GROMACS .gro file of C-alpha atoms in nm:
model
  201
    1MET     CA    1   2.001   4.015  -1.916
    2LYS     CA    2   1.632   4.041  -1.842
    3LYS     CA    3   1.606   3.706  -1.979
    4LEU     CA    4   1.879   3.588  -1.726
    5LEU     CA    5   1.683   3.792  -1.447
    6ILE     CA    6   1.393   3.655  -1.487
    7LEU     CA    7   1.518   3.231  -1.468
    8LEU     CA    8   1.709   3.308  -1.122
    9THR     CA    9   1.370   3.480  -0.994
   10LEU     CA   10   1.176   3.162  -1.074
   11SER     CA   11   1.478   2.923  -1.000
   12PHE     CA   12   1.430   3.067  -0.667
   13PHE     CA   13   1.070   3.045  -0.617
   14SER     CA   14   0.993   2.717  -0.786
   15ALA     CA   15   1.268   2.574  -0.537
   16GLN     CA   16   1.100   2.707  -0.264
   17SER     CA   17   0.716   2.575  -0.402
   18PHE     CA   18   0.831   2.226  -0.546
   19ALA     CA   19   1.150   2.071  -0.357
   20GLY     CA   20   1.022   1.725  -0.228
   21SER     CA   21   0.676   1.774  -0.359
   22CYS     CA   22   0.706   1.429  -0.563
   23PRO     CA   23   0.417   1.155  -0.380
   24ASP     CA   24   0.716   0.944  -0.283
   25GLY     CA   25   0.911   1.220  -0.101
   26SER     CA   26   1.176   1.257  -0.354
   27ASP     CA   27   1.267   1.601  -0.500
   28PRO     CA   28   1.161   1.681  -0.846
   29VAL     CA   29   1.444   1.660  -1.157
   30LYS     CA   30   1.465   2.012  -1.252
   31SER     CA   31   1.489   2.105  -1.651
   32ILE     CA   32   1.408   2.417  -1.857
   33SER     CA   33   1.164   2.441  -2.108
   34ALA     CA   34   1.158   2.423  -2.460
   35ASP     CA   35   1.195   2.805  -2.527
   36GLY     CA   36   1.433   2.893  -2.200
   37THR     CA   37   1.183   3.085  -2.044
   38TYR     CA   38   1.078   2.874  -1.734
   39PHE     CA   39   1.172   2.585  -1.564
   40VAL     CA   40   0.997   2.254  -1.558
   41TYR     CA   41   0.977   1.964  -1.289
   42ASN     CA   42   0.897   1.595  -1.323
   43CYS     CA   43   0.897   1.337  -1.054
   44GLY     CA   44   1.097   1.067  -1.158
   45GLY     CA   45   1.066   0.826  -0.893
   46ASN     CA   46   0.796   0.592  -1.011
   47THR     CA   47   0.876   0.256  -1.179
   48ASN     CA   48   0.751  -0.086  -1.322
   49ALA     CA   49   1.040  -0.274  -1.133
   50PHE     CA   50   0.768  -0.386  -0.849
   51ASP     CA   51   0.458  -0.402  -1.103
   52GLY     CA   52   0.246  -0.712  -1.001
   53GLU     CA   53  -0.032  -0.825  -0.728
   54TYR     CA   54   0.074  -0.888  -0.367
   55PRO     CA   55  -0.120  -1.035  -0.139
   56PHE     CA   56  -0.175  -0.886   0.217
   57VAL     CA   57  -0.305  -0.877   0.575
   58LEU     CA   58  -0.384  -0.542   0.785
   59SER     CA   59  -0.365  -0.583   1.148
   60ARG     CA   60  -0.323  -0.397   1.463
   61PHE     CA   61  -0.110  -0.372   1.736
   62LYS     CA   62  -0.183  -0.203   2.108
   63PRO     CA   63   0.071  -0.364   2.401
   64SER     CA   64  -0.235  -0.355   2.619
   65ASP     CA   65  -0.419  -0.593   2.410
   66GLY     CA   66  -0.173  -0.767   2.140
   67PRO     CA   67  -0.222  -0.810   1.753
   68ARG     CA   68  -0.571  -0.813   1.587
   69VAL     CA   69  -0.606  -0.934   1.204
   70LEU     CA   70  -0.852  -0.627   1.068
   71GLY     CA   71  -0.874  -0.770   0.671
   72SER     CA   72  -0.673  -0.879   0.395
   73GLY     CA   73  -0.669  -0.820  -0.004
   74VAL     CA   74  -0.463  -0.804  -0.273
   75LEU     CA   75  -0.249  -0.500  -0.298
   76VAL     CA   76  -0.204  -0.369  -0.691
   77ILE     CA   77   0.115  -0.214  -0.831
   78LYS     CA   78   0.121  -0.069  -1.176
   79ASN     CA   79   0.382   0.199  -1.285
   80GLY     CA   80   0.421   0.269  -0.949
   81THR     CA   81   0.051   0.350  -0.869
   82ILE     CA   82  -0.090   0.105  -0.540
   83SER     CA   83  -0.452   0.026  -0.533
   84VAL     CA   84  -0.639  -0.238  -0.366
   85SER     CA   85  -0.772  -0.562  -0.608
   86PRO     CA   86  -1.124  -0.561  -0.639
   87LYS     CA   87  -1.106  -0.912  -0.559
   88HIS     CA   88  -1.057  -1.135  -0.237
   89ARG     CA   89  -1.148  -0.836  -0.048
   90GLN     CA   90  -1.196  -0.840   0.359
   91LEU     CA   91  -1.234  -0.591   0.632
   92GLU     CA   92  -1.378  -0.702   0.962
   93THR     CA   93  -1.471  -0.337   1.115
   94SER     CA   94  -1.591  -0.135   0.783
   95SER     CA   95  -1.726  -0.209   0.456
   96THR     CA   96  -1.470  -0.332   0.235
   97LYS     CA   97  -1.523  -0.017  -0.015
   98TYR     CA   98  -1.286   0.178   0.197
   99TYR     CA   99  -1.005   0.047   0.009
  100ASP     CA  100  -1.107   0.212  -0.258
  101THR     CA  101  -0.995   0.525  -0.096
  102LEU     CA  102  -0.608   0.380  -0.077
  103GLU     CA  103  -0.423   0.553  -0.245
  104GLY     CA  104  -0.004   0.474  -0.252
  105GLN     CA  105   0.352   0.492  -0.481
  106ILE     CA  106   0.623   0.291  -0.456
  107ASN     CA  107   0.944   0.431  -0.565
  108LYS     CA  108   1.258   0.267  -0.781
  109ASN     CA  109   1.356   0.148  -0.457
  110GLY     CA  110   1.086  -0.031  -0.343
  111LYS     CA  111   0.992   0.231  -0.056
  112ILE     CA  112   0.617   0.259  -0.015
  113ASN     CA  113   0.388   0.583   0.082
  114VAL     CA  114   0.012   0.479   0.163
  115LYS     CA  115  -0.299   0.662   0.258
  116PHE     CA  116  -0.642   0.522   0.281
  117ASN     CA  117  -0.956   0.553   0.531
  118VAL     CA  118  -0.950   0.282   0.762
  119ASN     CA  119  -1.100   0.177   1.143
  120PRO     CA  120  -0.868  -0.035   1.358
  121LEU     CA  121  -1.184  -0.066   1.606
  122THR     CA  122  -1.492  -0.343   1.540
  123GLY     CA  123  -1.818  -0.188   1.654
  124LYS     CA  124  -1.739   0.164   1.721
  125GLY     CA  125  -1.590   0.458   1.551
  126LYS     CA  126  -1.580   0.538   1.198
  127PRO     CA  127  -1.256   0.534   0.911
  128HIS     CA  128  -1.061   0.843   0.907
  129LYS     CA  129  -0.734   0.854   0.677
  130GLY     CA  130  -0.411   0.690   0.776
  131SER     CA  131  -0.091   0.659   0.648
  132PHE     CA  132   0.175   0.414   0.597
  133SER     CA  133   0.473   0.389   0.489
  134GLY     CA  134   0.779   0.141   0.454
  135ASN     CA  135   0.985  -0.082   0.214
  136ILE     CA  136   0.817  -0.340  -0.004
  137ASN     CA  137   1.196  -0.537   0.061
  138ASN     CA  138   1.068  -0.546   0.404
  139LEU     CA  139   0.737  -0.744   0.333
  140GLN     CA  140   0.547  -0.475   0.588
  141ILE     CA  141   0.465  -0.095   0.572
  142LYS     CA  142   0.318   0.060   0.932
  143GLY     CA  143   0.094   0.336   1.007
  144LYS     CA  144  -0.093   0.461   1.353
  145PHE     CA  145  -0.408   0.555   1.426
  146ASP     CA  146  -0.476   0.703   1.782
  147ASP     CA  147  -0.271   0.441   2.033
  148PHE     CA  148  -0.247   0.169   1.779
  149GLN     CA  149   0.012   0.057   1.551
  150LEU     CA  150  -0.112  -0.036   1.201
  151ILE     CA  151   0.062  -0.250   1.031
  152ILE     CA  152   0.039  -0.416   0.656
  153ASP     CA  153   0.231  -0.725   0.581
  154ILE     CA  154   0.254  -0.799   0.240
  155SER     CA  155   0.321  -1.132   0.064
  156THR     CA  156   0.583  -1.161  -0.264
  157GLY     CA  157   0.449  -1.550  -0.372
  158GLU     CA  158   0.202  -1.550  -0.635
  159TYR     CA  159  -0.110  -1.671  -0.590
  160ARG     CA  160  -0.309  -1.906  -0.825
  161LEU     CA  161  -0.659  -2.051  -0.828
  162THR     CA  162  -0.612  -2.449  -0.723
  163GLY     CA  163  -0.841  -2.657  -0.670
  164ARG     CA  164  -1.075  -2.604  -0.348
  165ARG     CA  165  -0.874  -2.311  -0.231
  166SER     CA  166  -0.985  -2.001  -0.462
  167LEU     CA  167  -0.659  -1.801  -0.366
  168SER     CA  168  -0.312  -1.929  -0.246
  169THR     CA  169   0.043  -1.790  -0.233
  170THR     CA  170   0.294  -2.022  -0.419
  171SER     CA  171   0.484  -2.003  -0.093
  172TRP     CA  172   0.348  -2.020   0.260
  173GLY     CA  173   0.186  -1.728   0.435
  174TYR     CA  174  -0.177  -1.631   0.275
  175SER     CA  175  -0.480  -1.796   0.161
  176ILE     CA  176  -0.850  -1.761   0.073
  177VAL     CA  177  -0.996  -2.103   0.121
  178SER     CA  178  -1.345  -2.225  -0.058
  179ASP     CA  179  -1.437  -2.487   0.225
  180ILE     CA  180  -1.819  -2.377   0.379
  181VAL     CA  181  -1.725  -2.245   0.710
  182ARG     CA  182  -1.976  -2.063   0.966
  183ALA     CA  183  -1.944  -1.740   0.862
  184GLY     CA  184  -2.015  -1.784   0.467
  185LYS     CA  185  -1.883  -2.023   0.178
  186GLU     CA  186  -1.520  -1.937   0.232
  187SER     CA  187  -1.254  -1.757   0.523
  188GLN     CA  188  -0.907  -1.607   0.493
  189ARG     CA  189  -0.636  -1.736   0.705
  190PHE     CA  190  -0.255  -1.599   0.760
  191GLU     CA  191   0.038  -1.844   0.867
  192VAL     CA  192   0.257  -1.666   1.091
  193ARG     CA  193   0.503  -1.963   1.026
  194PRO     CA  194   0.495  -2.217   0.791
  195GLY     CA  195   0.252  -2.495   0.838
  196ASP     CA  196   0.048  -2.303   1.098
  197CYS     CA  197  -0.285  -2.397   0.892
  198GLY     CA  198  -0.204  -2.773   0.785
  199LYS     CA  199  -0.155  -2.880   0.444
  200ASP     CA  200  -0.373  -2.784   0.136
  201PRO     CA  201  -0.694  -3.003   0.091
   0.00000   0.00000   0.00000
Protein backbone atom coordinates (compact mmCIF):
# COMPACT_ATOMS: atom_id res chain seq x y z
CA MET A 1 0.00 0.00 0.00
CA LYS A 2 2.81 2.39 0.90
CA LYS A 3 4.57 1.57 -2.39
CA LEU A 4 1.38 2.30 -4.35
CA LEU A 5 0.98 5.65 -2.60
CA ILE A 6 4.57 6.59 -3.48
CA LEU A 7 3.96 5.70 -7.14
CA LEU A 8 0.78 7.76 -7.28
CA THR A 9 2.54 10.76 -5.74
CA LEU A 10 5.47 10.46 -8.14
CA SER A 11 3.06 10.11 -11.05
CA PHE A 12 1.33 13.38 -10.21
CA PHE A 13 4.48 15.47 -9.78
CA SER A 14 6.30 13.84 -12.70
CA ALA A 15 3.40 14.52 -15.04
CA GLN A 16 3.41 18.17 -14.00
CA SER A 17 7.17 18.52 -14.44
CA PHE A 18 7.84 16.58 -17.61
CA ALA A 19 4.75 16.84 -19.83
CA GLY A 20 5.67 18.40 -23.15
CA SER A 21 9.34 18.72 -22.21
CA CYS A 22 10.85 16.96 -25.25
CA PRO A 23 12.87 19.18 -27.65
CA ASP A 24 10.30 18.65 -30.43
CA GLY A 25 7.44 19.74 -28.16
CA SER A 26 5.98 16.25 -27.79
CA ASP A 27 5.20 14.50 -24.51
CA PRO A 28 7.78 12.07 -23.13
CA VAL A 29 6.97 8.35 -23.09
CA LYS A 30 6.40 7.18 -19.51
CA SER A 31 7.49 3.78 -18.19
CA ILE A 32 8.14 2.24 -14.77
CA SER A 33 11.67 1.62 -13.55
CA ALA A 34 13.01 -1.93 -13.30
CA ASP A 35 12.54 -2.05 -9.52
CA GLY A 36 9.06 -0.52 -9.71
CA THR A 37 9.79 2.44 -7.44
CA TYR A 38 9.75 5.36 -9.90
CA PHE A 39 8.74 6.46 -13.38
CA VAL A 40 11.15 6.88 -16.31
CA TYR A 41 10.48 9.44 -19.05
CA ASN A 42 12.08 9.14 -22.49
CA CYS A 43 11.79 11.34 -25.56
CA GLY A 44 11.15 9.03 -28.47
CA GLY A 45 10.55 11.64 -31.14
CA ASN A 46 14.04 11.73 -32.65
CA THR A 47 14.54 9.83 -35.88
CA ASN A 48 17.19 9.12 -38.47
CA ALA A 49 14.65 9.10 -41.31
CA PHE A 50 15.76 12.58 -42.40
CA ASP A 51 19.51 12.11 -41.90
CA GLY A 52 21.51 13.94 -44.56
CA GLU A 53 22.77 17.33 -45.72
CA TYR A 54 20.43 20.04 -46.95
CA PRO A 55 21.56 23.30 -48.62
CA PHE A 56 19.68 26.30 -47.22
CA VAL A 57 19.24 30.03 -47.75
CA LEU A 58 18.56 32.38 -44.82
CA SER A 59 16.56 35.52 -45.63
CA ARG A 60 14.50 38.22 -43.97
CA PHE A 61 11.25 39.87 -45.01
CA LYS A 62 9.53 43.10 -44.03
CA PRO A 63 6.61 44.56 -46.01
CA SER A 64 8.18 48.02 -46.13
CA ASP A 65 11.47 46.88 -47.71
CA GLY A 66 10.74 43.44 -49.15
CA PRO A 67 12.92 40.30 -48.96
CA ARG A 68 16.68 40.18 -48.53
CA VAL A 69 19.05 37.21 -48.49
CA LEU A 70 21.20 37.14 -45.33
CA GLY A 71 23.24 34.00 -45.81
CA SER A 72 23.39 30.37 -46.81
CA GLY A 73 24.98 27.07 -45.92
CA VAL A 74 24.26 23.39 -45.44
CA LEU A 75 22.09 21.96 -42.67
CA VAL A 76 23.29 18.61 -41.31
CA ILE A 77 20.67 16.30 -39.80
CA LYS A 78 21.84 13.28 -37.82
CA ASN A 79 19.68 11.17 -35.50
CA GLY A 80 17.13 13.95 -35.17
CA THR A 81 19.69 16.64 -34.32
CA ILE A 82 20.30 19.62 -36.63
CA SER A 83 23.52 21.61 -37.04
CA VAL A 84 25.26 23.65 -39.76
CA SER A 85 28.15 22.20 -41.75
CA PRO A 86 31.45 24.07 -41.27
CA LYS A 87 31.82 24.14 -45.07
CA HIS A 88 30.10 26.44 -47.58
CA ARG A 89 28.98 28.98 -44.97
CA GLN A 90 28.03 32.54 -45.86
CA LEU A 91 26.48 35.20 -43.61
CA GLU A 92 26.14 38.88 -44.56
CA THR A 93 25.27 40.42 -41.20
CA SER A 94 27.75 38.80 -38.80
CA SER A 95 30.51 36.22 -38.52
CA THR A 96 29.71 32.73 -39.80
CA LYS A 97 30.76 31.44 -36.36
CA TYR A 98 27.21 32.26 -35.24
CA TYR A 99 26.04 29.25 -37.22
CA ASP A 100 27.76 27.24 -34.45
CA THR A 101 25.10 28.49 -32.01
CA LEU A 102 22.38 26.71 -33.99
CA GLU A 103 20.61 23.99 -32.04
CA GLY A 104 17.79 22.10 -33.69
CA GLN A 105 15.64 18.99 -33.53
CA ILE A 106 13.49 17.19 -36.08
CA ASN A 107 10.90 14.58 -35.15
CA LYS A 108 9.67 11.53 -37.04
CA ASN A 109 6.99 13.61 -38.78
CA GLY A 110 9.50 16.16 -40.10
CA LYS A 111 8.61 18.90 -37.62
CA ILE A 112 11.62 21.16 -37.03
CA ASN A 113 12.44 23.43 -34.10
CA VAL A 114 15.64 25.47 -34.38
CA LYS A 115 17.26 28.19 -32.27
CA PHE A 116 20.38 30.19 -33.08
CA ASN A 117 21.87 33.65 -32.68
CA VAL A 118 21.04 35.74 -35.73
CA ASN A 119 21.12 39.41 -36.74
CA PRO A 120 18.89 40.50 -39.66
CA LEU A 121 20.49 43.96 -39.89
CA THR A 122 23.53 44.88 -41.96
CA GLY A 123 26.12 47.15 -40.34
CA LYS A 124 24.27 47.58 -37.05
CA GLY A 125 22.76 45.65 -34.21
CA LYS A 126 24.04 42.36 -32.87
CA PRO A 127 22.92 38.74 -33.00
CA HIS A 128 20.13 37.62 -30.67
CA LYS A 129 18.68 34.16 -30.19
CA GLY A 130 15.93 33.52 -32.70
CA SER A 131 13.51 30.60 -32.88
CA PHE A 132 12.46 28.91 -36.12
CA SER A 133 9.82 26.25 -36.66
CA GLY A 134 8.17 24.44 -39.53
CA ASN A 135 8.22 21.15 -41.38
CA ILE A 136 10.98 19.86 -43.62
CA ASN A 137 8.34 18.60 -46.05
CA ASN A 138 7.38 22.23 -46.72
CA LEU A 139 11.07 23.07 -47.43
CA GLN A 140 10.81 26.15 -45.23
CA ILE A 141 10.97 27.11 -41.56
CA LYS A 142 10.17 30.56 -40.19
CA GLY A 143 11.00 32.76 -37.23
CA LYS A 144 10.68 36.39 -36.13
CA PHE A 145 13.09 39.14 -35.09
CA ASP A 146 11.50 42.48 -34.14
CA ASP A 147 9.53 43.54 -37.24
CA PHE A 148 11.30 41.09 -39.56
CA GLN A 149 10.12 37.66 -40.57
CA LEU A 150 13.11 35.32 -40.83
CA ILE A 151 12.96 32.46 -43.31
CA ILE A 152 15.16 29.43 -43.90
CA ASP A 153 14.47 27.89 -47.32
CA ILE A 154 15.70 24.29 -47.56
CA SER A 155 16.67 22.29 -50.62
CA THR A 156 16.29 18.51 -50.55
CA GLY A 157 18.42 18.05 -53.68
CA GLU A 158 21.72 16.29 -53.06
CA TYR A 159 24.75 18.46 -53.75
CA ARG A 160 27.97 17.38 -55.42
CA LEU A 161 31.33 18.73 -56.58
CA THR A 162 31.27 19.34 -60.32
CA GLY A 163 33.94 21.07 -62.41
CA ARG A 164 34.10 24.83 -61.89
CA ARG A 165 31.12 24.66 -59.57
CA SER A 166 32.22 23.78 -56.06
CA LEU A 167 28.75 22.99 -54.74
CA SER A 168 25.52 22.41 -56.57
CA THR A 169 22.21 20.66 -56.08
CA THR A 170 21.10 17.96 -58.47
CA SER A 171 17.88 19.93 -58.86
CA TRP A 172 17.52 23.71 -59.30
CA GLY A 173 17.59 25.98 -56.30
CA TYR A 174 21.04 26.54 -54.83
CA SER A 175 24.68 26.61 -55.84
CA ILE A 176 28.09 27.88 -54.87
CA VAL A 177 30.11 28.87 -57.93
CA SER A 178 33.92 28.86 -58.03
CA ASP A 179 34.27 31.58 -60.66
CA ILE A 180 36.46 34.56 -59.69
CA VAL A 181 34.14 37.37 -58.59
CA ARG A 182 34.61 40.88 -57.23
CA ALA A 183 34.31 39.84 -53.57
CA GLY A 184 36.53 36.76 -53.73
CA LYS A 185 37.07 33.41 -55.41
CA GLU A 186 33.54 32.11 -55.25
CA SER A 187 29.97 33.35 -55.19
CA GLN A 188 26.66 31.86 -54.15
CA ARG A 189 23.38 31.97 -56.00
CA PHE A 190 19.80 30.96 -55.29
CA GLU A 191 17.19 30.49 -58.01
CA VAL A 192 13.60 31.54 -57.41
CA ARG A 193 12.60 29.77 -60.63
CA PRO A 194 14.46 27.10 -62.62
CA GLY A 195 16.95 28.74 -64.99
CA ASP A 196 17.13 32.13 -63.22
CA CYS A 197 20.90 31.79 -62.88
CA GLY A 198 21.50 30.37 -66.34
CA LYS A 199 23.06 27.05 -67.18
CA ASP A 200 25.98 25.32 -65.52
CA PRO A 201 29.36 26.42 -66.92
